Short mmCIF file of C-alpha atoms in Angstrom, two decimals:
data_model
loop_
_atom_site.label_atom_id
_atom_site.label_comp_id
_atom_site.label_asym_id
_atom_site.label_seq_id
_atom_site.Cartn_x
_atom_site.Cartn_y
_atom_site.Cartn_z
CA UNK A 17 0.00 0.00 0.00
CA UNK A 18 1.23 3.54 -1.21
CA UNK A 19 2.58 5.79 1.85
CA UNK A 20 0.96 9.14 2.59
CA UNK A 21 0.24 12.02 4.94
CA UNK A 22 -2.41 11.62 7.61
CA UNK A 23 -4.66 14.32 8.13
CA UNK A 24 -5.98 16.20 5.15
CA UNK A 25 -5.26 16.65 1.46
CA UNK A 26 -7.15 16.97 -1.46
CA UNK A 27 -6.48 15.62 -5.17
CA UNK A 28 -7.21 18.40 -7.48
CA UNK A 29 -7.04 18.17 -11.17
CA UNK A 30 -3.03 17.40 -12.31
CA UNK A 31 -3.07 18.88 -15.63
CA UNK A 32 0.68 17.77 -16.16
CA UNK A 33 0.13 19.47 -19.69
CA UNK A 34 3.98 19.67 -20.10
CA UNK A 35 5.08 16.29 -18.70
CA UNK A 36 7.33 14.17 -21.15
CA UNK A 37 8.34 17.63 -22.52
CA UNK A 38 12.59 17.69 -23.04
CA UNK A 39 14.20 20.84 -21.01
CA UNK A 40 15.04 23.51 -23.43
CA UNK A 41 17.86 26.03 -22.66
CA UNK A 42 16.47 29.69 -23.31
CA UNK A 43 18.75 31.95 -24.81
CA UNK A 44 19.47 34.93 -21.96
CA UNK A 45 17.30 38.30 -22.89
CA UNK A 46 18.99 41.80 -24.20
CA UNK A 47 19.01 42.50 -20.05
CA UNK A 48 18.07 40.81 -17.19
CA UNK A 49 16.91 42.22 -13.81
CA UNK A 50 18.20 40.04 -10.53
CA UNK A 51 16.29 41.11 -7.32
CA UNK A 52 18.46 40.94 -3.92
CA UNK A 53 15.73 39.71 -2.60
CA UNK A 54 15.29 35.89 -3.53
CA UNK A 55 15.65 34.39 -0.58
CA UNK A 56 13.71 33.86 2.91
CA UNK A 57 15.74 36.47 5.35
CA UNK A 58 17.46 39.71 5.08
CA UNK A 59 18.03 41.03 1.65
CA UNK A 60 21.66 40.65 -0.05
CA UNK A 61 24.01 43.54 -0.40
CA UNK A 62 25.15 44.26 -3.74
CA UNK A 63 29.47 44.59 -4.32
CA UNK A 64 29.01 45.80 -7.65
CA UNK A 65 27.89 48.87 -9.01
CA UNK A 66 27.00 50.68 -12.15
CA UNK A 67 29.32 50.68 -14.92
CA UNK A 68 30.86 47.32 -13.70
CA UNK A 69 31.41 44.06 -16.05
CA UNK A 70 29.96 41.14 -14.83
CA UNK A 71 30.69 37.34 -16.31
CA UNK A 72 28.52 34.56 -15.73
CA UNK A 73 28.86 33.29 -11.91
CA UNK A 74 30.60 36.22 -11.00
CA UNK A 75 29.00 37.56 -7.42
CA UNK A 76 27.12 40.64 -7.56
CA UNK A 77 25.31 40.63 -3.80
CA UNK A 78 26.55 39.26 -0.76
CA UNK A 79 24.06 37.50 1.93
CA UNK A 80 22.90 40.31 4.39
CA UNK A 81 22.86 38.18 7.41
CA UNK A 82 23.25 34.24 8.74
CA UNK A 83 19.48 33.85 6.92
CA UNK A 84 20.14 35.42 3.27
CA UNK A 85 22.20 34.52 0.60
CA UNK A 86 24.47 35.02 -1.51
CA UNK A 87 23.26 36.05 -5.52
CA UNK A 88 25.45 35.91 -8.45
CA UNK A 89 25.35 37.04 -12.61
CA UNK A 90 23.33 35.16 -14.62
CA UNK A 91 24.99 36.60 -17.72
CA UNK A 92 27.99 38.72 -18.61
CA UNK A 93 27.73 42.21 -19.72
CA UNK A 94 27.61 45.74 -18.06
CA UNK A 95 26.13 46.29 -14.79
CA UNK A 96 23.25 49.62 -15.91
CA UNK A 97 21.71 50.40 -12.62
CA UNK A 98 20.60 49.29 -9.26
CA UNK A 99 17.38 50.04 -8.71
CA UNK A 100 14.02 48.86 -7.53
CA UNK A 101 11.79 46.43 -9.83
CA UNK A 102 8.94 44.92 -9.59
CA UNK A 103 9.30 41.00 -8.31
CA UNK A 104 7.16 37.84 -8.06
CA UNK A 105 5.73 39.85 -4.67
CA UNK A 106 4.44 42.04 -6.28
CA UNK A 107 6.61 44.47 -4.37
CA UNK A 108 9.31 46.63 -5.96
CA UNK A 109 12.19 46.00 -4.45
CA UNK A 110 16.38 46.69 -5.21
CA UNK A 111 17.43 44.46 -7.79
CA UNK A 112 20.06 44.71 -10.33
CA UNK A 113 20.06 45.84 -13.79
CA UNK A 114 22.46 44.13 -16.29
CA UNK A 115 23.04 44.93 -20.12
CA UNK A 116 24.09 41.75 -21.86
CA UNK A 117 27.35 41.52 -23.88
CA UNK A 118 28.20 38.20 -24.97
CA UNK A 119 28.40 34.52 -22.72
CA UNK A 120 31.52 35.13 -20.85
CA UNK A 121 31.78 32.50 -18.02
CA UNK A 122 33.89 32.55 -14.43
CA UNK A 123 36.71 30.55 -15.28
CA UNK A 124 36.28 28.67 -12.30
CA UNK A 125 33.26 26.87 -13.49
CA UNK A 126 33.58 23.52 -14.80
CA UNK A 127 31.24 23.43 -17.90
CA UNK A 128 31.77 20.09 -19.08
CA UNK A 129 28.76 17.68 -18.92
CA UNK A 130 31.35 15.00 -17.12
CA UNK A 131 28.97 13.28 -14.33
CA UNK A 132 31.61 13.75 -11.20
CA UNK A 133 30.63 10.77 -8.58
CA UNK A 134 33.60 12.12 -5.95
CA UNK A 135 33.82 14.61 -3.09
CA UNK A 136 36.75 14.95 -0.61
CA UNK A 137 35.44 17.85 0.91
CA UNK A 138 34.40 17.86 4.65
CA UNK A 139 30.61 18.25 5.80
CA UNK A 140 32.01 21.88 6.95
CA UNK A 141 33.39 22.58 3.52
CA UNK A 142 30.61 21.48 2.09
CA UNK A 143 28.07 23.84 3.35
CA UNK A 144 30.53 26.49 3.16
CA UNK A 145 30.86 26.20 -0.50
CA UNK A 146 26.55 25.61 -0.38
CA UNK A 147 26.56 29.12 1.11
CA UNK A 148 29.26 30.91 -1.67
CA UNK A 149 26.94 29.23 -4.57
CA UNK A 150 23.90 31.40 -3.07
CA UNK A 151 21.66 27.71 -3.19
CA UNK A 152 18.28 28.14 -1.77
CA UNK A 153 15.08 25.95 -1.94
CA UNK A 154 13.73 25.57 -4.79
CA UNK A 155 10.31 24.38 -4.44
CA UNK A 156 9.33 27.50 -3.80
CA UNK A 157 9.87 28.02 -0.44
CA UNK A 158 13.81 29.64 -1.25
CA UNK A 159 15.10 28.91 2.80
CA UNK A 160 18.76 29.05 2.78
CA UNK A 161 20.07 25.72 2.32
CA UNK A 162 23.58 25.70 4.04
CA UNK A 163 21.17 27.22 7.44
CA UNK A 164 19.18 23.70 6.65
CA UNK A 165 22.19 21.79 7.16
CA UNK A 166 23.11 23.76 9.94
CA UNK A 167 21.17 22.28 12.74
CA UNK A 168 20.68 24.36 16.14
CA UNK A 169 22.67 22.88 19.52
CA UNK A 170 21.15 19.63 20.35
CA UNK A 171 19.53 18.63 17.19
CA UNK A 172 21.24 16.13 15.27
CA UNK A 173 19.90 14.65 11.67
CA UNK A 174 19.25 11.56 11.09
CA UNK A 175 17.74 11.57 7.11
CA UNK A 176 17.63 13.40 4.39
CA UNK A 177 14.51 13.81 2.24
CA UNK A 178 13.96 14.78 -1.29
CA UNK A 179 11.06 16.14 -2.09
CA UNK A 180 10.35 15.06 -5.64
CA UNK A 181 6.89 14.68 -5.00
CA UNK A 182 5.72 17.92 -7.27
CA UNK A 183 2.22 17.69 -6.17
CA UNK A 184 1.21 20.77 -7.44
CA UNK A 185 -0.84 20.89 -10.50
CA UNK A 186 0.60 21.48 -13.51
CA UNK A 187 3.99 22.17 -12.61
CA UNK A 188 6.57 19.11 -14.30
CA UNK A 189 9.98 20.72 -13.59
CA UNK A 190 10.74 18.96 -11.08
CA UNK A 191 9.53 15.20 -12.62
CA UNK A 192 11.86 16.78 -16.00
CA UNK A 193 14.70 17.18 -14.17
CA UNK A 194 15.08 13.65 -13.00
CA UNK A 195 14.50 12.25 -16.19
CA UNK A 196 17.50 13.94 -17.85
CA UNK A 197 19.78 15.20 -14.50
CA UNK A 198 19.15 11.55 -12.16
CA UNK A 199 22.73 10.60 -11.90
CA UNK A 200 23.52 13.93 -10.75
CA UNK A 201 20.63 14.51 -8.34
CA UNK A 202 22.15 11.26 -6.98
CA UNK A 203 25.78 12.23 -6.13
CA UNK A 204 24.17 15.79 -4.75
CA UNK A 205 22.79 13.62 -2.43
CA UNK A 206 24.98 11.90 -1.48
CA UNK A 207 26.77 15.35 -0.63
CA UNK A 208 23.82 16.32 0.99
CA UNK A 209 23.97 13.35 2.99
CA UNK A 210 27.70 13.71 4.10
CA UNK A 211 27.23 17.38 4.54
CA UNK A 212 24.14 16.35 7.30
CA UNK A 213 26.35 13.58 8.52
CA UNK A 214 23.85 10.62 7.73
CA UNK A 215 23.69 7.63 5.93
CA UNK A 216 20.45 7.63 5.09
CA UNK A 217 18.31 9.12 2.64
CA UNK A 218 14.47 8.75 1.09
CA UNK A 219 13.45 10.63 -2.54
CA UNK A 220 9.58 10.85 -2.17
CA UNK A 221 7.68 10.81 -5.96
CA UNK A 222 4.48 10.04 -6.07
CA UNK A 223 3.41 7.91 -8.51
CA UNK A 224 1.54 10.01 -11.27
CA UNK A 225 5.57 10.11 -12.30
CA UNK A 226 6.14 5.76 -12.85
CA UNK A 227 9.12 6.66 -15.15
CA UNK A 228 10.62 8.77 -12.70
CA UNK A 229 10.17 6.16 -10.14
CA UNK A 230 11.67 3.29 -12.28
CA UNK A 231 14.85 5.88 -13.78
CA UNK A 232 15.81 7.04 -10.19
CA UNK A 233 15.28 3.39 -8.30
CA UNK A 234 17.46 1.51 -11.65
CA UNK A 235 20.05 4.58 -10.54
CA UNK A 236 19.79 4.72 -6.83
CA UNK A 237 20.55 0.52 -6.52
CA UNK A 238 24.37 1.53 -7.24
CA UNK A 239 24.26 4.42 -3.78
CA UNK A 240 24.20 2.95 -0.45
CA UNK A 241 21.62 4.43 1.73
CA UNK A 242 19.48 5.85 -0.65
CA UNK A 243 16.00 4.46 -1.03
CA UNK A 244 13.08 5.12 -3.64
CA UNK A 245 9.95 5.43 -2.42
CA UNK A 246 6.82 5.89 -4.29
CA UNK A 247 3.65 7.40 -2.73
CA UNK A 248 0.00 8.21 -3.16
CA UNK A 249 -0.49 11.09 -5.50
CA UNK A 250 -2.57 13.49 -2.64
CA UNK A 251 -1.74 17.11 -2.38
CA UNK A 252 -0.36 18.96 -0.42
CA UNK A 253 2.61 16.17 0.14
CA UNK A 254 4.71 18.15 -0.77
CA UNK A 255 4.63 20.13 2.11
CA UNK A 256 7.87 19.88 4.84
CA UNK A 257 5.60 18.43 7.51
CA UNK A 258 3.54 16.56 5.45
CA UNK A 259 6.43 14.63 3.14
CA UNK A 260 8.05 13.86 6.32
CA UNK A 261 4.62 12.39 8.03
CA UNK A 262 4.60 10.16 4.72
CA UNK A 263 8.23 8.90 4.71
CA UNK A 264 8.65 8.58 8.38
CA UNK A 265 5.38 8.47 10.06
CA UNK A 266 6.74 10.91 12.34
CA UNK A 267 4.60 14.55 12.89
CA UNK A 268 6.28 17.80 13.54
CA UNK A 269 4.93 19.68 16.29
CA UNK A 270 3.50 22.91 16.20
CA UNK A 271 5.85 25.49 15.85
CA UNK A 272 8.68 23.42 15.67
CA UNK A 273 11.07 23.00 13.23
CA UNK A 274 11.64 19.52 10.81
CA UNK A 275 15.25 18.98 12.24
CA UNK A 276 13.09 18.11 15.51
CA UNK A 277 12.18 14.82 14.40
CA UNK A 278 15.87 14.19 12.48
CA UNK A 279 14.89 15.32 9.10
CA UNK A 280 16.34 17.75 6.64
CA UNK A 281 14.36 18.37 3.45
CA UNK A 282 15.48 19.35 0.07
CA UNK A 283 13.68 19.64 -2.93
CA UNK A 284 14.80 17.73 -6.12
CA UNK A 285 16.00 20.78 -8.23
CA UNK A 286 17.61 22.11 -4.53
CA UNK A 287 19.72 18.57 -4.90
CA UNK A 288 20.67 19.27 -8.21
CA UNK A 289 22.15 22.69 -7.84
CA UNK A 290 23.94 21.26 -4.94
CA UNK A 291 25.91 18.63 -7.47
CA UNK A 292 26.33 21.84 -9.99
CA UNK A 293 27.61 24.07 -6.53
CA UNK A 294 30.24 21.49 -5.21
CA UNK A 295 31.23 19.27 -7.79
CA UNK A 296 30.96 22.21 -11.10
CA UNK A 297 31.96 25.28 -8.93
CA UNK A 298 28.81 26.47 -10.20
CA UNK A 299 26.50 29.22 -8.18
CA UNK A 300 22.79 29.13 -8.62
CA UNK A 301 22.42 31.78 -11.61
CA UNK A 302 19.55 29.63 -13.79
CA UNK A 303 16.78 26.66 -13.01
CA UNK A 304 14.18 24.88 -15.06
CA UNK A 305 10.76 26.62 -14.91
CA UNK A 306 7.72 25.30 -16.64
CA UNK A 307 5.41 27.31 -18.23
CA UNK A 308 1.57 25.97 -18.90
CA UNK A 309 -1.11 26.54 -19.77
CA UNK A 310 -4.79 24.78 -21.32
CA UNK A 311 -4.75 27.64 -23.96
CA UNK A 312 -0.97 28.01 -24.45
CA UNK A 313 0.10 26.43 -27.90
CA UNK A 314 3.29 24.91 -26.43
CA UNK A 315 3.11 24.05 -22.48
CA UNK A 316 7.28 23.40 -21.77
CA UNK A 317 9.75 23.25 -19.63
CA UNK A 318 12.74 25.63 -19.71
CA UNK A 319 16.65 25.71 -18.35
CA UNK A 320 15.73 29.57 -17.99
CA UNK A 321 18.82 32.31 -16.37
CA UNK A 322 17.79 34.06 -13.63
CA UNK A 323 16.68 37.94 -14.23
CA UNK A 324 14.61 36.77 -17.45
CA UNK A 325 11.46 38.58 -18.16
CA UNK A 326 8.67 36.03 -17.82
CA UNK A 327 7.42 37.01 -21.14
CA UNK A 328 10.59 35.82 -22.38
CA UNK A 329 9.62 32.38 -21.58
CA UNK A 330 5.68 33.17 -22.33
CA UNK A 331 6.91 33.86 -26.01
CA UNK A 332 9.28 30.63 -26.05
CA UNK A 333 5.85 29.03 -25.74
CA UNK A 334 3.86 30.47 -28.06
CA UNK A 335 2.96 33.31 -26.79
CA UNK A 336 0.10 35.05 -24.46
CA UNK A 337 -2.91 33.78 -25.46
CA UNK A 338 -5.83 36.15 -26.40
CA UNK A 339 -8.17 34.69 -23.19
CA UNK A 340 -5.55 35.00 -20.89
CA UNK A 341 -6.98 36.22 -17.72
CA UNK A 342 -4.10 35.84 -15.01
CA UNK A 343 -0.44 35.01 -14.74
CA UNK A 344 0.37 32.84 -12.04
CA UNK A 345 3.78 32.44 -10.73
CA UNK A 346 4.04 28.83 -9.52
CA UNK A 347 0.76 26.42 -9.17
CA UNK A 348 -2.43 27.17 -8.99
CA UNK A 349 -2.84 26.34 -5.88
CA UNK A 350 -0.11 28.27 -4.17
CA UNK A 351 0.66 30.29 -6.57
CA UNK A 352 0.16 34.17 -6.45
CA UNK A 353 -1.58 36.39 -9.64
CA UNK A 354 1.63 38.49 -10.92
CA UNK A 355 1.44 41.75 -11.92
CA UNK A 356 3.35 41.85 -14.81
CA UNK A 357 4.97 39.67 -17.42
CA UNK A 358 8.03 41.42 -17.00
CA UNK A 359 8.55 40.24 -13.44
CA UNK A 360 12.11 38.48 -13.45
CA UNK A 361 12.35 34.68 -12.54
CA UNK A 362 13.73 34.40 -9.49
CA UNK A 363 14.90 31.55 -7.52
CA UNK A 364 11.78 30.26 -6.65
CA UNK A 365 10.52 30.31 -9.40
CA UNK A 366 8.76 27.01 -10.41
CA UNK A 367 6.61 27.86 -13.22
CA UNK A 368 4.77 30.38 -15.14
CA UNK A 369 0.58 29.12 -15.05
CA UNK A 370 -1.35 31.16 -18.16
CA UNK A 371 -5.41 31.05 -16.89
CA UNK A 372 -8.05 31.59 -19.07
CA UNK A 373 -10.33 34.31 -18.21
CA UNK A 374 -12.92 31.72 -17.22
CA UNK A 375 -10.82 29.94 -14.64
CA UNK A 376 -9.63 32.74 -13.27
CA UNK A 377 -12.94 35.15 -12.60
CA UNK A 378 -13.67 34.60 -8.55
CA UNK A 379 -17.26 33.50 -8.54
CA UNK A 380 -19.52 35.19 -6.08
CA UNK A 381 -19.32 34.33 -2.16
CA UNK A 382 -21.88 33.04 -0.03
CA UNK A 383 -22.63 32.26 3.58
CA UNK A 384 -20.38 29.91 5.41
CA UNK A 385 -22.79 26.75 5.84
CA UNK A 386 -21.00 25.11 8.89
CA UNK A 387 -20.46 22.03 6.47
CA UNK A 388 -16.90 21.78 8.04
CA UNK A 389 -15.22 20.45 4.97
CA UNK A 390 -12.48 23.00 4.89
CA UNK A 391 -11.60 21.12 8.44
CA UNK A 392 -11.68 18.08 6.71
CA UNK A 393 -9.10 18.74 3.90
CA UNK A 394 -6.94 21.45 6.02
CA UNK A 395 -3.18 19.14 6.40
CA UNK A 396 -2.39 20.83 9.37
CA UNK A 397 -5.55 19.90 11.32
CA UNK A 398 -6.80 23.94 11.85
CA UNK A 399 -10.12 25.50 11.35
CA UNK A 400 -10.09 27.50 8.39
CA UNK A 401 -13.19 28.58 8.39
CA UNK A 402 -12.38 30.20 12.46
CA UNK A 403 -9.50 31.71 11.31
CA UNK A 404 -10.67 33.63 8.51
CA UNK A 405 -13.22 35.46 10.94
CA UNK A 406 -10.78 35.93 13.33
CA UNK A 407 -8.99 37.69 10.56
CA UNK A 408 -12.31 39.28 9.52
CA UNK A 409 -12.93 40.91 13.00
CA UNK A 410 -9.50 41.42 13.91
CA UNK A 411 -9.83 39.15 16.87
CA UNK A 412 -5.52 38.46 17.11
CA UNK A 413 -5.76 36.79 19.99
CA UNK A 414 -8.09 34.04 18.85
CA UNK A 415 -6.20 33.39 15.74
CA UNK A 416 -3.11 32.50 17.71
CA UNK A 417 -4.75 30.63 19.69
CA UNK A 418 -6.57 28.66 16.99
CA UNK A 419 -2.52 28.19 15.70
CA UNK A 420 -3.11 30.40 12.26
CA UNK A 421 0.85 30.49 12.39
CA UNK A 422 0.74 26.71 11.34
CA UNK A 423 -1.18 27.52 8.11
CA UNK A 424 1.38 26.10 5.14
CA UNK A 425 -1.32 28.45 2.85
CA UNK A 426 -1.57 25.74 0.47
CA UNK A 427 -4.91 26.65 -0.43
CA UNK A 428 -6.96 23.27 0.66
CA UNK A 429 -9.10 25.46 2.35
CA UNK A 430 -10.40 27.72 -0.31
CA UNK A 431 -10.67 24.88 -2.99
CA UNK A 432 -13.00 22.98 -1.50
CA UNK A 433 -15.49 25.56 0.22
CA UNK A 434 -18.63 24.94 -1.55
CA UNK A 435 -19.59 28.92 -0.56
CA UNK A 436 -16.59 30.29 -2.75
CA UNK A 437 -15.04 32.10 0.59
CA UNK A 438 -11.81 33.43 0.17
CA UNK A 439 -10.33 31.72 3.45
CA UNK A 440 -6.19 31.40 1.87
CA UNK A 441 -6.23 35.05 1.15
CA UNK A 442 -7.48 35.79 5.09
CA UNK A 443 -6.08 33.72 6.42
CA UNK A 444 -2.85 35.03 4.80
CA UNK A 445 -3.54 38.50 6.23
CA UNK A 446 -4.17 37.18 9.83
CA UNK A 447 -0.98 35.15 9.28
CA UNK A 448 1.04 38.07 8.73
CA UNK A 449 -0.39 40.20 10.94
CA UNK A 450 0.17 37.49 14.41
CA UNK A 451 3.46 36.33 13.47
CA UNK A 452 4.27 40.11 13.56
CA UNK A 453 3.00 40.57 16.80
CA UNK A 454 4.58 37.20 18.05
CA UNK A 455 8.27 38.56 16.59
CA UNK A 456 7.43 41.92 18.64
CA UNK A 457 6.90 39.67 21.95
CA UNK A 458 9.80 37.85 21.32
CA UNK A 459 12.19 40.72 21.23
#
């Protein structure tokens, strides 16, 4: 019997409308635009400034504090400006303007495709040279990787998971990526694993992906330690408390971190920039994004440089389609409504969702009927349907209590409430608005 979470989850539509489709390198744009802001944490602070040439790799922003990172060229050329721009937030925020001029490349980088199985390095050199590269999570979440590995006093790991579930619809990235990059998504774990000093690691794909499942268990029989293991397609498993709770059968407490329970998670494209960091002396500077769509002529998935305009990719597709109603950065289900097709792709940046003006009109909402199925679905066992009046009337002190602070916002909630209430986007609000007050406490 398939392995799963426990409490929760829902099975929406997959739509995998670009699955099977070969990773296509897109050729970098006349400028790109890299926000310092791409990470969880403090902003980075540029060390270049305008008028400067850049290569490819070479570091443009150092991480502004232990939780930050570090960001780096994505193309050589002239640095223009640094300025604010508009990012995936929605937010403008300081980012760096680049002119390009040519494909120059660090001559430090190792740009053969030679698989390298070996790594001397120590766990400490390892997640020091994590930490130069500027690798973050790539899922979506974008948490610092080397602070992953970097476990507080008294926690010790004792496995490594790789979240290559990609439950989210429509998004194949991550299910591309293993088909053509397994062998190297393999020996990055391995790092990861001697980096977290453990010998024991789990790749979670759920098994909408069989060909994945067959490539990376044929590949993983030659690594000790590293197991396989295929689970039930439910969403949201891919979720840090929730892919753990499937692997391990062991639940994270509330408020508490995944390290509490021995268990560092990485996502599958995280792993893989992790073999490119250590063993290719290769930064994070570009990932594979796909962009979908029901009306878009060519759904695909691209090897896309950071600091590319999304409409970049939109036109590698086929272009914006004339009943286009939003642009969704990620999954629909997570997802957020950009605000421009010129937004750069950031880290985090899964994929680029095209909806038609049908899918994406909110219908009208009605009375909360007490039916309780928000409860039902919710993965983190809260009360959605509580929370969003807390949020409604302001009532702070209920929505702690109620634990809105454990809300993953992966949108359960508002799928399946049969009055159309927008409970994500308040609960979002209240979200905000009490972990606030709970940082004020605190300090």
């Amino acid at each position: 019997m398939l392995r799963t979470f426990r409490i929760g989850g829902i099975h929406p539509p997959e739509n995998k409308l670009s699955a099977g489709k070969k990773i296509t390198a897109l050729a970098a744009p006349k400028q790109v635009i890299i926000p310092l802001s791409q990470h969880i944490g403090a902003p980075a602070q540029a060390v270049v400034k305008k008028g400067d040439l850049v290569k490819v790799g070479t570091l443009l922003a150092k991480a502004g504090g232990f939780v930050s990172a570090n960001i780096h060229s994505s193309v050589s050329g002239k640095v223009n400006k640094i300025d604010n721009a508009l990012d995936t937030s929605g937010y403008r925020r300081p980012a760096i303007y680049i002119d390009v001029e040519g494909d120059e490349w660090e001559e430090s980088i190792d740009r053969s495709v030679t698989l390298v199985k070996e790594c001397t390095l120590t766990s400490k050199e390892i997640i020091d040279k994590i930490a130069a590269a500027g690798i973050v999570g790539m899922g979506g979440a974008t948490f610092p990787t080397h602070v992953k590995l970097m476990p507080p006093p008294g926690s010790k790991a004792e496995i490594v998971i790789v979240n290559a579930v990609e439950c989210e619809p429509y998004l194949t990235a991550d299910h591309s990526l293993m088909m053509e990059r397994g062998e190297q998504i393999l020996v990055g774990l391995t790092i990861l694993m001697k980096a977290a000093n453990v010998n024991k690691a789990v790749i979670g794909i759920e098994n909408n992906k069989p060909d994945a499942i067959a490539k990376m268990t044929k590949l993983a029989a030659a690594y000790p330690g590293i197991e396989v293991m295929p689970l039930k397609v439910k969403y949201p498993q891919g979720g840090e408390k929730q892919l753990i709770d499937a692997v391990t059968s062991r639940q994270v407490k509330s408020g508490a971190l995944p390290i509490s329970v021995g268990a560092i998670v990485q996502n599958v494209g995280t792993v893989y920039a992790v073999y490119e960091a250590v063993q290719k002396n290769k930064p994070l500077f570009e990932r594979v994004v796909t962009v979908t769509g029901k009306a878009l002529a060519h759904p695909s998935n691209f090897l896309v440089r950071i600091g590319t305009p999304i409409s970049n990719l939109i036109d590698a597709a086929g272009g914006m389609p004339e009943d286009t109603g939003k642009i969704i950065g990620g999954g629909p289900m997570m997802g957020k409504a950009l605000i421009s097709a010129e937004v750069p792709v950031g880290k985090g940046s899964s994929g680029v969702l095209l909806m038609k003006r049908e899918e994406s009109v909110r219908k009208p909402m009605h009375d909360c009927i007490r039916c309780a199925k928000c409860v039902s679905v919710c993965p983190m066992g809260l009360n959605p349907a509580f929370l969003m009046r807390s949020t409604v009337y302001k009532k702070w002190d209920m929505a702690e209590e109620d634990h809105i602070q454990d809300c993953i916002e992966c949108g359960s909630c508002s799928y399946t409430c049969p009055a159309n209430r927008p409970l994500l986007d308040q609960i979002r609000v209240g979200k905000a608005k009490v972990m606030g007050i709970i940082r004020s406490r605190k300090s």
